Structure formats: structure tokens, C-alpha cells
Short mmCIF file of C-alpha atoms in Angstrom, two decimals:
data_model
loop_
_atom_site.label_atom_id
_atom_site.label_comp_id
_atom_site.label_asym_id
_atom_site.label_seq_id
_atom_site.Cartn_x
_atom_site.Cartn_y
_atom_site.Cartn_z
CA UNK A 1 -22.74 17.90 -10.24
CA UNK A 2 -19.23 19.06 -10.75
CA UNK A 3 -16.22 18.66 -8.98
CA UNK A 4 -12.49 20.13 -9.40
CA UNK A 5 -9.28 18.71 -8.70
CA UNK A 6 -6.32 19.92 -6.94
CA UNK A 7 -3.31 18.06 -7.79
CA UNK A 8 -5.60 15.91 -10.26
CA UNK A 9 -2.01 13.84 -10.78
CA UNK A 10 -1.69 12.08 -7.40
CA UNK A 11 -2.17 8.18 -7.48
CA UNK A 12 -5.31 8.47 -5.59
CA UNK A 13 -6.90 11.27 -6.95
CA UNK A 14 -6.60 10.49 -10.30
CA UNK A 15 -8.54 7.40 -9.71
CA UNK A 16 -11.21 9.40 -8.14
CA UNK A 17 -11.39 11.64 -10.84
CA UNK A 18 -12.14 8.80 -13.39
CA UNK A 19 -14.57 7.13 -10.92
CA UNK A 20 -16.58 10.17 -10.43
CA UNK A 21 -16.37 11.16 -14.42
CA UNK A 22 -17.51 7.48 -14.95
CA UNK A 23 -20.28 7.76 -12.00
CA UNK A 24 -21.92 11.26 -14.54
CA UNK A 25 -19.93 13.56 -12.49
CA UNK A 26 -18.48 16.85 -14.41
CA UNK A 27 -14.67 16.17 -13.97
CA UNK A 28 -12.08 19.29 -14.22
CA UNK A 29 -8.95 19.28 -12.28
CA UNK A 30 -5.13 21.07 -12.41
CA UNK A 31 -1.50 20.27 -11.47
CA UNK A 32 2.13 21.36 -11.88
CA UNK A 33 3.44 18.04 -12.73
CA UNK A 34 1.31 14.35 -13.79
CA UNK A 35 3.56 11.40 -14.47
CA UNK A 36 2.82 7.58 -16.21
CA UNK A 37 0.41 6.01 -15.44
CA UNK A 38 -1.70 9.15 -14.05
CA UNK A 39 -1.18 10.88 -17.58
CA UNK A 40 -2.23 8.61 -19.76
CA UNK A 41 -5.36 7.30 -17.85
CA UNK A 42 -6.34 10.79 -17.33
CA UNK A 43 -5.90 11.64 -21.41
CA UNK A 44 -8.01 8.07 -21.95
CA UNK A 45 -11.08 9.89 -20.19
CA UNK A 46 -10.59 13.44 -21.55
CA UNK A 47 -9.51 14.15 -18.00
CA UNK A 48 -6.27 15.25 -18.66
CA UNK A 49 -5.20 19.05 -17.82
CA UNK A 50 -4.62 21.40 -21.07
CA UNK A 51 -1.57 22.73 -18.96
CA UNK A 52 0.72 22.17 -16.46
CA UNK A 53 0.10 24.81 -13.65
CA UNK A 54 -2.20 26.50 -10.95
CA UNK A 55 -5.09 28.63 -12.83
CA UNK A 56 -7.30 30.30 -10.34
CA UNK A 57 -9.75 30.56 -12.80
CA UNK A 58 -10.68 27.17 -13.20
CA UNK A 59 -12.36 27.62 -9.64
CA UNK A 60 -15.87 28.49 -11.32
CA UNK A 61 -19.12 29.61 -9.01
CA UNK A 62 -21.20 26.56 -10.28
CA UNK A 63 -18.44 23.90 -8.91
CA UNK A 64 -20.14 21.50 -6.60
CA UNK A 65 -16.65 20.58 -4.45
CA UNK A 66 -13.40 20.87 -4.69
CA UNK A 67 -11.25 18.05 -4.02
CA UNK A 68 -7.62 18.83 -2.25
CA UNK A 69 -4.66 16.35 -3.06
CA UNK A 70 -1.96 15.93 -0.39
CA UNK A 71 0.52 16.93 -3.31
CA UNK A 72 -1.03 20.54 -3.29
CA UNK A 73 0.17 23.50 -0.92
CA UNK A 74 -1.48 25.25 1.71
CA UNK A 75 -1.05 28.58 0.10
CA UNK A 76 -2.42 27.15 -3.68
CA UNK A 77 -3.93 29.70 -5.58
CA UNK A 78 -7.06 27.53 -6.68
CA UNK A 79 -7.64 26.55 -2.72
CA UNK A 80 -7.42 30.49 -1.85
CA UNK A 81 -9.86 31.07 -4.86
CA UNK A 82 -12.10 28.05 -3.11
CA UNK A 83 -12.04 29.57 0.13
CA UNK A 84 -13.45 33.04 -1.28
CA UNK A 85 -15.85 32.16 -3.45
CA UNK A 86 -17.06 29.50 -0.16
CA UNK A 87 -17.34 26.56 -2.48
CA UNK A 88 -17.15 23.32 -0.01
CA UNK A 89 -13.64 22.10 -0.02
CA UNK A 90 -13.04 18.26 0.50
CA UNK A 91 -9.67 16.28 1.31
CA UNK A 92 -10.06 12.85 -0.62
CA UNK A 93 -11.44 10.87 2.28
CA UNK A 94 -13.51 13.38 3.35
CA UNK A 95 -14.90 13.53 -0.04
CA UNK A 96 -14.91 9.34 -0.35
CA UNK A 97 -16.58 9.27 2.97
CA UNK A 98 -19.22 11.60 1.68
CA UNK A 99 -19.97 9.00 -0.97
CA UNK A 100 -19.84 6.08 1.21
CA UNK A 101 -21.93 7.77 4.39
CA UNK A 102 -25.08 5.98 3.14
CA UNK A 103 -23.37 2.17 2.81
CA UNK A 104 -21.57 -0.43 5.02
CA UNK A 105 -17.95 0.51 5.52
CA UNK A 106 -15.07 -1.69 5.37
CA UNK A 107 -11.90 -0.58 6.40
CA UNK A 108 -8.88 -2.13 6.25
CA UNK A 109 -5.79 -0.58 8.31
CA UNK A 110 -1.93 -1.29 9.13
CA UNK A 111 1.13 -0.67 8.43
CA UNK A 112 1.36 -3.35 6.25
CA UNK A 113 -0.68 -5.40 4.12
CA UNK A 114 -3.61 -3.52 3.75
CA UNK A 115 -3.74 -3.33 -0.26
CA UNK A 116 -3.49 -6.95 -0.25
CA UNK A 117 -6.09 -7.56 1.86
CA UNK A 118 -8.05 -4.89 0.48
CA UNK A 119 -7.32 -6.59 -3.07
CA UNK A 120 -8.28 -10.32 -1.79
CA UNK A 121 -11.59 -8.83 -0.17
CA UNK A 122 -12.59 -7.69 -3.54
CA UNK A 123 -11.38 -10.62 -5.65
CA UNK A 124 -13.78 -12.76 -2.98
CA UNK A 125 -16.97 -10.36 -2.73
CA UNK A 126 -16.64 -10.50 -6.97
CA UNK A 127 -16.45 -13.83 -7.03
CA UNK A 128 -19.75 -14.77 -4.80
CA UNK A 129 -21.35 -12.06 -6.82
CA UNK A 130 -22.07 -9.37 -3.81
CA UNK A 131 -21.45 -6.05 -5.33
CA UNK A 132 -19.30 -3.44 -3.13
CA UNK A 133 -18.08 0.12 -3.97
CA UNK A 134 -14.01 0.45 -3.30
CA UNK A 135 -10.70 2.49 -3.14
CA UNK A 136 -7.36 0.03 -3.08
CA UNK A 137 -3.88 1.23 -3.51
CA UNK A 138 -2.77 -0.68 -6.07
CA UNK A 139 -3.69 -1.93 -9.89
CA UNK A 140 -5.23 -5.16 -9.82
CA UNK A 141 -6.35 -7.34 -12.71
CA UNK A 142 -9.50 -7.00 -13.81
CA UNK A 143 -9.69 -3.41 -12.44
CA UNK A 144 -9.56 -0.74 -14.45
CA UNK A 145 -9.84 2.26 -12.18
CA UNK A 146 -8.59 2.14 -8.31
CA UNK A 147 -11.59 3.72 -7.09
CA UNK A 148 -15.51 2.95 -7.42
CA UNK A 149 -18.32 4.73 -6.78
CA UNK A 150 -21.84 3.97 -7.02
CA UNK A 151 -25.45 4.62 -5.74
CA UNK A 152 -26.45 0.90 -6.08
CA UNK A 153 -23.91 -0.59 -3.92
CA UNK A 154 -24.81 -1.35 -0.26
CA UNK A 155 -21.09 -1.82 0.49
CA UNK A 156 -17.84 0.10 0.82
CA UNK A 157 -14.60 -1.50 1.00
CA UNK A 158 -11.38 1.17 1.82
CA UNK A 159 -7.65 1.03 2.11
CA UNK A 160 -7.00 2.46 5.31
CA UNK A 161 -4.25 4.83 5.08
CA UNK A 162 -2.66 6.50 8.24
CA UNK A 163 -0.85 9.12 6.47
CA UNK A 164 -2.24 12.64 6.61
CA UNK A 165 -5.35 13.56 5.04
CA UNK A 166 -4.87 17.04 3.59
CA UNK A 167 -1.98 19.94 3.52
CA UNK A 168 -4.58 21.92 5.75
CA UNK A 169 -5.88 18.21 7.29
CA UNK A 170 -3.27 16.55 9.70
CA UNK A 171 -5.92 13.74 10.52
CA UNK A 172 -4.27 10.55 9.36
CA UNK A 173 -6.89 9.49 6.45
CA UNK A 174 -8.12 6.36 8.40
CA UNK A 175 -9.69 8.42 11.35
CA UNK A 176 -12.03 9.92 8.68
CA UNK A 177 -14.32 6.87 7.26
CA UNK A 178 -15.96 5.42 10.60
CA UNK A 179 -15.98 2.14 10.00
CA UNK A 180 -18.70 -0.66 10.43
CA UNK A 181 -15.85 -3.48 9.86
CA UNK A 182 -12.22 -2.49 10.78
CA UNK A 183 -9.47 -4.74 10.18
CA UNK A 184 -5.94 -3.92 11.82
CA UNK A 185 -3.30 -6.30 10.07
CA UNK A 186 -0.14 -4.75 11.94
CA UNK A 187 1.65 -1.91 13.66
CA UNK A 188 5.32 -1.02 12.84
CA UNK A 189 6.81 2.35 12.62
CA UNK A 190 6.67 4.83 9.69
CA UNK A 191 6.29 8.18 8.83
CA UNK A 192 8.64 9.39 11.47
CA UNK A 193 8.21 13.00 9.66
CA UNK A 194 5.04 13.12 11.37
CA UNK A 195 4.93 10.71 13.52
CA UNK A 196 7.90 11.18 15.94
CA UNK A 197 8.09 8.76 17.68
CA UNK A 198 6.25 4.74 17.80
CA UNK A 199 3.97 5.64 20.90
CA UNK A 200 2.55 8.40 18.64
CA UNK A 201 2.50 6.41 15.98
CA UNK A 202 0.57 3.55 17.92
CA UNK A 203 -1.74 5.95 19.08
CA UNK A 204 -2.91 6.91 15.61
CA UNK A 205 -4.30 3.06 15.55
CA UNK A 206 -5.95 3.22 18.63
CA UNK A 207 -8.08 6.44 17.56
CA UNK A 208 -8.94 4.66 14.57
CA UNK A 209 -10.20 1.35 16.40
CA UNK A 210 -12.46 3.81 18.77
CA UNK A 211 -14.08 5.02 15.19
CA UNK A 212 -15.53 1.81 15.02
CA UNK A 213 -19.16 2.27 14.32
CA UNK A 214 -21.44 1.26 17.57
CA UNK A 215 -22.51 -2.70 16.76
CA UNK A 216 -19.32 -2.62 14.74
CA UNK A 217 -16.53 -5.15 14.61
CA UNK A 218 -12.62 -4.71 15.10
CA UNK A 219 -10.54 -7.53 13.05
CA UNK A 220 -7.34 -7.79 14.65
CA UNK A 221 -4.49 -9.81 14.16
CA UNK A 222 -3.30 -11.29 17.05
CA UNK A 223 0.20 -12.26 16.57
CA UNK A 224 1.25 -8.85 16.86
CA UNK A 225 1.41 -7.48 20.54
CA UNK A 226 1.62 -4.19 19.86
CA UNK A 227 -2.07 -5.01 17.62
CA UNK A 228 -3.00 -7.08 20.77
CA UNK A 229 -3.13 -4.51 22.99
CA UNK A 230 -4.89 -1.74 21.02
CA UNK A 231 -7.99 -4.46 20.15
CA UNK A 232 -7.74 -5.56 23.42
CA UNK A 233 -7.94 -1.70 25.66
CA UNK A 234 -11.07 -1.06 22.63
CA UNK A 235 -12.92 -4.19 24.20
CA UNK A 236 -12.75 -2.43 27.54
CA UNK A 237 -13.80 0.76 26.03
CA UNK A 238 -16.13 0.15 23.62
CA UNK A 239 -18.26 -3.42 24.86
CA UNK A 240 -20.61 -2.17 21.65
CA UNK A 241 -17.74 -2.91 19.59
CA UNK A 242 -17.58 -6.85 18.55
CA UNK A 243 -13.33 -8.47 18.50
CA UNK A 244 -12.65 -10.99 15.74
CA UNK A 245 -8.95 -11.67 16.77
CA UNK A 246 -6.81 -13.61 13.76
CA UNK A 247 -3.92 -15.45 13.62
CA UNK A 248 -2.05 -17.32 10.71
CA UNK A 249 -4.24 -19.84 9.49
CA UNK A 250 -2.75 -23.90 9.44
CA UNK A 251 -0.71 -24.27 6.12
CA UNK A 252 2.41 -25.83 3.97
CA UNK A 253 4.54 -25.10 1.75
CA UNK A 254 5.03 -28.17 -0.63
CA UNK A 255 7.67 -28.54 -3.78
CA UNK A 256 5.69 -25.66 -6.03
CA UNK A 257 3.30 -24.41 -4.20
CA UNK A 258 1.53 -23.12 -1.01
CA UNK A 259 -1.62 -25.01 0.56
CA UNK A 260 -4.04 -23.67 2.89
CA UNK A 261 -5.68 -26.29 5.32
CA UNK A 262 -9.38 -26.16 6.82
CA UNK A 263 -12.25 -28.78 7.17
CA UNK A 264 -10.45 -31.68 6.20
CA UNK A 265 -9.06 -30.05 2.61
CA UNK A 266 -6.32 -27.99 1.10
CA UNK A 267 -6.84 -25.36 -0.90
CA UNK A 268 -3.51 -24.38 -3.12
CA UNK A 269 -2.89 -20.73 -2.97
CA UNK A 270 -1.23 -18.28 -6.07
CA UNK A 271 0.22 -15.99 -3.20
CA UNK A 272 2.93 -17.41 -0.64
CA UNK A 273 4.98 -16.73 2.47
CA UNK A 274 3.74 -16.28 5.92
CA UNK A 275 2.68 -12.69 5.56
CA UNK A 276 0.25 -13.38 2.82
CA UNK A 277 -1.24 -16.24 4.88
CA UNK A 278 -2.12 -13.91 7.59
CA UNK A 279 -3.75 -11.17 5.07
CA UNK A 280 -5.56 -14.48 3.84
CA UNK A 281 -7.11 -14.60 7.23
CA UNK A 282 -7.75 -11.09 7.56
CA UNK A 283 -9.36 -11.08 4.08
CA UNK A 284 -11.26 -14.10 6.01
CA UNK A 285 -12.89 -12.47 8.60
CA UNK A 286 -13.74 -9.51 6.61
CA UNK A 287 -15.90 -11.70 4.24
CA UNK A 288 -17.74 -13.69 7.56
CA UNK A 289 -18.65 -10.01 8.69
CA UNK A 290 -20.48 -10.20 4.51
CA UNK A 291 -21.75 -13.44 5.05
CA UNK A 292 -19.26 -15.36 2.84
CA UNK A 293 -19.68 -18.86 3.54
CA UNK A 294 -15.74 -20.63 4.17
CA UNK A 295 -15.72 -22.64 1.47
CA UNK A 296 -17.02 -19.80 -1.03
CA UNK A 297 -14.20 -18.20 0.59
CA UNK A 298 -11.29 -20.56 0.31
CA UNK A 299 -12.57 -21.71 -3.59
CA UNK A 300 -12.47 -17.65 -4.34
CA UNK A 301 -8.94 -17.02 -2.49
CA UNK A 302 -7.06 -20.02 -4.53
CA UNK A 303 -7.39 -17.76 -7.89
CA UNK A 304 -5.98 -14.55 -6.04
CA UNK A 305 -2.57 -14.04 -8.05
CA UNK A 306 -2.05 -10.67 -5.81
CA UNK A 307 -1.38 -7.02 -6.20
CA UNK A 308 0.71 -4.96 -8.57
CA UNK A 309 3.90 -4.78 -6.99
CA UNK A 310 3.56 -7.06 -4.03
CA UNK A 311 5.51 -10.04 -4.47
CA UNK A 312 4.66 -9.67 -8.22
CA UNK A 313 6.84 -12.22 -10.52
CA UNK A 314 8.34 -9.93 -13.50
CA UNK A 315 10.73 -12.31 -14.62
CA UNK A 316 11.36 -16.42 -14.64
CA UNK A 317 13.41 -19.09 -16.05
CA UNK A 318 12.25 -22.31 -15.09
CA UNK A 319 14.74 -24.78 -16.34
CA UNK A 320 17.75 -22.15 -14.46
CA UNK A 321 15.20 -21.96 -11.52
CA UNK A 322 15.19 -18.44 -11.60
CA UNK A 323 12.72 -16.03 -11.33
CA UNK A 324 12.51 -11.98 -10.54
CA UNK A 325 9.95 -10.69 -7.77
CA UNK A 326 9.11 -7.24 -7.64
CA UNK A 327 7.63 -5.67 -4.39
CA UNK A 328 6.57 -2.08 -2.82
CA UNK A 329 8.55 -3.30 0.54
CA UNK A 330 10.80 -0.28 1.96
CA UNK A 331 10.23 -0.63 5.96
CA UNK A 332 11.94 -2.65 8.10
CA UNK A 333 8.94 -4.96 8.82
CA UNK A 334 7.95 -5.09 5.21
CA UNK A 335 11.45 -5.99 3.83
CA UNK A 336 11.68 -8.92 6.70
CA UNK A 337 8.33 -10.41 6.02
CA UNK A 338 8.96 -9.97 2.08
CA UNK A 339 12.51 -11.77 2.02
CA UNK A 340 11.28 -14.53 4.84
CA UNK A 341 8.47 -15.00 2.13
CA UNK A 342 10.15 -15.95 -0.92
CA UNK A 343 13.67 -17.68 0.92
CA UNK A 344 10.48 -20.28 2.80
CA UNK A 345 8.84 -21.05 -0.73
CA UNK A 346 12.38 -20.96 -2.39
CA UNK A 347 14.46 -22.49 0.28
CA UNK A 348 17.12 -24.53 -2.09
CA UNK A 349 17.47 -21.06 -4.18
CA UNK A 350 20.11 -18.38 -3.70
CA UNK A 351 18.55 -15.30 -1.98
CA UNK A 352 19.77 -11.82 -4.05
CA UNK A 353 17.79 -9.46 -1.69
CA UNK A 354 18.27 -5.83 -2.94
CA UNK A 355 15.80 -2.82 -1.98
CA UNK A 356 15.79 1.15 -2.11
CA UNK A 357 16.20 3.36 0.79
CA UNK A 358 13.57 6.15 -0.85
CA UNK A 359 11.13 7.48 1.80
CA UNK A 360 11.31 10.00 4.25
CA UNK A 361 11.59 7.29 6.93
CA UNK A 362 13.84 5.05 5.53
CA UNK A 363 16.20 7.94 4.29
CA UNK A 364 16.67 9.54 8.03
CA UNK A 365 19.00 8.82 10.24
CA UNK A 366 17.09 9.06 13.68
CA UNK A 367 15.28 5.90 11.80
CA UNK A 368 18.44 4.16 10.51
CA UNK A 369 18.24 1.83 13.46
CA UNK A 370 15.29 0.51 13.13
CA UNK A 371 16.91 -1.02 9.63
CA UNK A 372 19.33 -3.58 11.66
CA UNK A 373 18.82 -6.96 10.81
CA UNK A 374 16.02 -7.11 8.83
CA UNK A 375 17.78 -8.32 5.78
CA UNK A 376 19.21 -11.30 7.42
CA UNK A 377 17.84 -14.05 5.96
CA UNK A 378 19.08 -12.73 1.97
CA UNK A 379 22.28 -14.53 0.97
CA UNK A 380 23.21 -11.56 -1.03
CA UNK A 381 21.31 -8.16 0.34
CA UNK A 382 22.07 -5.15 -1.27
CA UNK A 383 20.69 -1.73 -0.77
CA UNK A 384 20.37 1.80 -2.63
CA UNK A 385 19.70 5.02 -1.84
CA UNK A 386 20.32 7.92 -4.11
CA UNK A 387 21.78 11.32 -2.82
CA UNK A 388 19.75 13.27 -4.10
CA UNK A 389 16.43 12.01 -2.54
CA UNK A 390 18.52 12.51 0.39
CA UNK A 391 18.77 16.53 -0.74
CA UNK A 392 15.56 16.62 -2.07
CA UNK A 393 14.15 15.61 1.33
CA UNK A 394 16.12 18.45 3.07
CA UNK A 395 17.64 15.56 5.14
CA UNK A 396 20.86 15.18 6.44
CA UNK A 397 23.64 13.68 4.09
CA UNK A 398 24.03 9.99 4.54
CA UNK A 399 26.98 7.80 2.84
CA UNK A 400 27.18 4.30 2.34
CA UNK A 401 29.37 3.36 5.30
CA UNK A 402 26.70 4.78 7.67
CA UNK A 403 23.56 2.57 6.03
CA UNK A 404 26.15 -0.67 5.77
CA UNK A 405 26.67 -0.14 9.76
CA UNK A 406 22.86 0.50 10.73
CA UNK A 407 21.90 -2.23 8.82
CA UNK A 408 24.53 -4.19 10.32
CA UNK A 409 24.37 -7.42 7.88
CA UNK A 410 27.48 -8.88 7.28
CA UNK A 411 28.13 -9.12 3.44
CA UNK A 412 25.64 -6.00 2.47
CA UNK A 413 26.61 -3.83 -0.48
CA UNK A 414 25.53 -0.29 -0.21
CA UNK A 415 25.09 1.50 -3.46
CA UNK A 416 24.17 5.29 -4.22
CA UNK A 417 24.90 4.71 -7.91
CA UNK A 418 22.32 2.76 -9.62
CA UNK A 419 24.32 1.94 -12.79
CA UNK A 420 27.08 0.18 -10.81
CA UNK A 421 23.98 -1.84 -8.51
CA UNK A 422 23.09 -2.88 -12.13
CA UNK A 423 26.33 -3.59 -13.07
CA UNK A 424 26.88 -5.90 -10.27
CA UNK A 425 23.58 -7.71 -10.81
CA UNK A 426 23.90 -8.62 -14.35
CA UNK A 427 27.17 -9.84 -13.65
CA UNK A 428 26.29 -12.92 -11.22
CA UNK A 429 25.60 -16.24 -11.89
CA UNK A 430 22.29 -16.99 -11.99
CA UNK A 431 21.17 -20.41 -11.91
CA UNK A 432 19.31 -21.48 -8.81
CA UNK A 433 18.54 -18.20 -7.34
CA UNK A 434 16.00 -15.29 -7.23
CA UNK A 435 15.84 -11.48 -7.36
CA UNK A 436 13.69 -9.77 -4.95
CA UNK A 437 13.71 -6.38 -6.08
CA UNK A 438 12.24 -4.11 -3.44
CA UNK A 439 11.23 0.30 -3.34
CA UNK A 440 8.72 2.31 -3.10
CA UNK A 441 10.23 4.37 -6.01
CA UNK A 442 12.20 3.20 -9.07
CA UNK A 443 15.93 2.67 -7.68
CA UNK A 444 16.36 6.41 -10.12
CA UNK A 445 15.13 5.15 -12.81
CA UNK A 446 16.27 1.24 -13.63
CA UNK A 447 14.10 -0.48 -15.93
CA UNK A 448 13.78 -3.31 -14.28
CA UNK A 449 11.69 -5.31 -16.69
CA UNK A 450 14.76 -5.02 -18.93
CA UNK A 451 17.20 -5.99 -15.67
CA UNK A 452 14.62 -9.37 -15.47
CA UNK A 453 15.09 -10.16 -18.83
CA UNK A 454 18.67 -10.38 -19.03
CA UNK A 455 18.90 -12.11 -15.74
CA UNK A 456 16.28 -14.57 -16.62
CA UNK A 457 17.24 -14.66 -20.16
CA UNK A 458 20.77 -13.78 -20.45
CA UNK A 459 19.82 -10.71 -22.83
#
């Protein structure tokens, strides 16, 4: 077998690569550009492209696939090559649900919280020793490679992503894997650059709960109306199609620590705050549907310590009581549930909330409304964005006045210089407070284990 990559460099893909070079599979693959950490997992595995650049001539008769990365264009010179010589063409779930059309498929969807509870249902299926295939969108410990492929494994286990599937694809990527377990963990906006407007959006969630395998089960969580109704109208459609819905299981938060409640026990979690509770219970129901006994469960959870870049601690002082928290949160409902997290576990700290207006979303202003109030509970919230994105985008100009009145939170600082953000940060007090430090990108650039040093440290 052998398999090339278009736009080898993408997050995804270049964990497919490695998990197909690693399953015997001959690897070759191209891109114009292929940033940390892609580059130097890809050089680790003699992966790595000799050249930046397109090079039709890569596309060789004897190639088994070739595998099409959102990053490339339609009109790519190794696709048109493809297409010509009639070598099959795959978008990456297409291709992953090629290798998975043979096993039991897990899917976890929403618009939130899916890598975590992707992430916990592998830390639990690892831990009572059932052995699963998986793609998850985020570095977790003990992983070396996002992606795994096998032909031994009788299970699949996939982030559900509903953004689209290919440049010549405009399937969002979770209609593609047919699931025999589907979990939906919530429905908020995003990706208003293809999704114009919520009922559109919504809909994308209700095609992927009809792709429910027949016999199949829908995980939904309950506390979420708009998740309500979409598991609810599939149990009048599809009676083949078994409900499990969830809400947020019984627990406290004590001086320390967060403690999960069933049978009689408590069970002390790593992970905290409300929305990590409910992916527990996702995670949950997901493991029933394997045959995970509750307290196999619950003994497993306790060690989960989360995924890279949700909620992850980068920094902490504990004789200040400070401590740094680094998170992937950009949305609305992602930046509310993140902040309500750490201000319940912290709730005699100081609150320095600050996050990064960087996607397409979160950077237009047909969206900017959708932004108000969800910073509310941060006694010091501060946001970013940085012109440029805004250009880069092909968006229309914003300025700080108009993001400090759509956010409309009294006290916010608005920021589209980094350096000064940082300027500002370094210069509070810190004793008896946290960071939450909150993008999807890299507020242009801050290094911000450095920033958590000198805040927890005074370096």
C-alpha cells in the first residue's frame, strides 16, 4: 500500500500520516508551509517533505490513495494530477472511515467538549484493558500520535468534527463515519462562514444523529434544549435508534478538589468545573455502550488529568495561590463554561480572564453579538484580537471600541497589541488570583510559558 498526502502539515493529517507509516503503510506527502509540532514529528518518522511546495510529480501511478487536507485548494496541482491519472482520492474522514468500516464506531460530536470526552473515553477503555483504534484532537499523555489505526482492534473511537470535510467536500466531517454510538455533548453557534445562520447550523446535528447506525444509540445531553430537541425528533424518526439522555452527574467542589458522587462513594476528580462534569457523564455512557462496569469507570476517570490545552495548568505558585490555566476556549459558550469553571473551584481567587478573538467567527461582526456577556463572571476580562487576522480573513476592519461594546462587560480591556496585553499582565499584583489564558491561536505570538513564569514566579 501507499498513500500521498496533500497538505501533509495540517494537525490532523499529519497524525494520519504517522499512523498509517506506523500501521506498514508507504507514507509520501507535500505542502507549502508545515509548522511546530507538525515539522518535527513528521522529520522523527522520515515523513517530512524534502521541499516546501506543490510537485505534480509526486502523484506516481502505483499510489494506492491520495489523501486531501482541508488546507489544500481546489485547483492543487497534485489533486488535478490525481484526478487524471484516476487514482482514488480520499478527504481524511472518508479515508478514516475506510479504515474503521469493518469495527464499532464511536463518535463523539458538539460544539464543545468533544476532545475531552473523546480523551476520557480513551484514558477509560486503556485502563480496563479493551483495545480501540482512535482519532482525538488534541495531545494527550501517554499518546504519541493523535490517530490509530489497526486491523486488530474491534473498536473505533472519533472526534466528531462538524467543520467541512474537503475543499471539493462541503459535508461537515461528522456526517461521514456512521456511527454505532453517537454522543452529542452540545449545540452553540460557530462557523458562521459556512454556517449562516444557527438553524443551519443545528441542522448539521440533526443529519448527523439520523447517521446513527440501525440498533445504534444516540448519547445526548439533556441540559441543553437545543440538544433536547434534536435526540428527541430522532426518537420519533428512527425507533431503531436507542436514547441515552445525560445530565450533570451529583458532585462538590470541596477546599482542593472536585468529588464525583455515586453508590454511596466519592470519587475525587483531576479535572473540575461543571462542564467537565458533564463530559464525565458523556464519557459515562459511552463506556456502558462498551460494557464498562461503573465502578471500573469512576476508579479509571479519577486519574484523567485532561487534554492539552483544555483547562491545562502551565503555571502555579502555591504559597501566592496562584496558578496559570491555559485553554483552546474562543466561542461564546466555551469562554462562559471555561471562566464559570475555574471562578467555582477558585471562588476566594481573583478572576484575570483574558482570551483571543482569532477565528473566522469570533473575528466577524454579524457574530459580535453573540459575544455579550459571556465574560461576566471574570473580575478582570480582557480580550485581543490582532488586525491583521482581521485582514488576513478578508473581514471587515474591527477596532477596539466596537468588541468592548458587543461584549458589553463593564471593566473589559480590549487590546490589538499583544506587547501592551503583556505589559499590563506582568504588571498586576498577583497574590490570590489566577490567569485563564484563552485562543485558539497564540495571542501573535506570546510565549506564554514565559508570561506564567514571571507571574507565578516573579521572573
Amino acid at each position: 500500500m501507499k498513500a500521498h498526502f496533500i497538505a501533509i502539515g495540517g494537525s490532523a493529517m499529519h497524525n494520519l500520516a504517522i499512523a498509517l507509516h506506523l500501521k506498514g503503510i508507504r507514507v509520501t506527502g507535500s505542502d507549502d508551509e508545515i509548522f511546530e509540532p507538525a515539522r518535527s514529528r513528521l522529520a522523527r518518522y522520515g515523513l517530512l517533505p524534502e521541499k516546501a511546495g506543490w510537485d505534480p510529480g509526486k502523484i506516481e501511478p502505483d499510489l494506492d490513495a491520495v489523501i486531501l487536507g482541508m488546507h489544500a485548494r481546489a485547483d492543487n496541482p497534485e489533486l488535478a494530477r490525481a484526478k487524471e491519472m484516476g487514482i482514488p482520492i480520499y478527504s481524511y474522514p472518508e479515508y478514516l472511515y475506510q479504515q474503521a468500516k469493518g469495527k464499532k464506531r464511536v463518535v463523539i460530536g458538539g460544539s464543545h467538549g468533544k476532545t475531552t470526552v473523546t480523551a476520557m473515553v480513551l484514558h477509560v477503555l486503556k485502563a480496563a484493558g479493551i483495545a480501540c483504534d482512535y482519532m482525538v484532537g488534541a495531545q494527550l499523555a501517554g499518546y504519541d500520535v493523535m490517530v490509530r489505526l489497526s486491523d486488530t482492534a474491534g473498536i473505533m473511537v472519533i472526534e466528531g468534527d462538524e467543520y467541512l470535510t474537503s475543499p471539493l467536500d462541503p459535508r461537515p466531517k461528522f456526517h461521514l463515519y456512521k456511527p454505532h454510538v453517537a454522543v452529542i455533548n452540545g449545540i452553540a453557534w460557530d462557523h458562521v462562514n459556512v454556517f449562516p445562520t444557527f438553524e443551519n447550523y443545528v441542522e448539521q446535528f440533526r443529519i448527523f444523529a439520523r447517521s446513527v447506525e440501525k440498533d445504534g444509540v444516540l448519547a445526548y445531553f439533556a441540559g441543553d434544549a437545543c440538544v433536547k430537541e434534536v435526540g428527541e425528533r430522532l426518537g420519533r424518526e428512527r425507533p431503531d435508534v436507542q436514547l441515552r439522555p445525560y445530565d450533570v452527574p451529583d458532585y462538590e467542589v470541596r477546599a482542593g478538589g472536585t468529588w464525583l458522587r455515586h453508590g454511596g462513594k466519592a470519587f475525587r476528580m483531576q479535572v473540575f468545573g461543571r462542564h467537565n462534569m458533564q463530559n464525565i457523564r458523556a464519557a459515562w455512557e459511552v463506556c456502558r455502550c462498551m460494557g464498562v462496569q461503573d465502578e471500573v469507570f469512576l476508579d479509571a476517570i479519577s486519574s484523567f488529568s485532561g487534554a492539552s490545552r483544555r483547562l491545562e495548568k502551565i503555571g502555579e505558585d502555591g504559597q501566592k495561590g496562584v496558578a496559570v490555566f491555559k485553554d483552546f476556549a474562543h466561542s461564546p459558550s466555551k469562554l462562559k463554561a471555561t471562566i464559570a469553571a475555574v471562578k467555582e473551584q477558585y471562588p476566594d481567587r481573583k478572576l484575570v480572564a483574558c482570551m483571543e478573538l482569532h477565528t473566522f467567527s469570533s473575528l466577524s461582526q454579524a457574530f459580535f453579538p453573540q459575544y455579550r456577556g459571556c465574560m461576566s463572571e471574570a473580575d478582570v476580562p480582557v480580550v485581543y484580537f490582532n488586525p491583521k487576522a482581521v485582514e488576513h480573513k478578508r473581514l471587515a476592519p474591527i477596532s477596539e471600541k466596537m468588541v468592548s461594546e458587543a461584549f458589553g462587560q463593564p471593566g473589559l480591556q480590549v487590546f490589538s497589541d499583544s506587547a501592551a496585553m503583556v505589559r499590563l499582565l506582568e504588571g498586576m499584583e498577583w497574590r490570590n488570583a489566577n490567569l485563564l489564558w484563552m485562543s485558539s491561536g497564540n495571542f501573535d505570538g506570546v510565549d506564554e510559558k514565559l508570561l506564567a513564569d514571571r507571574i507565578c514566579n516573579g521572573k
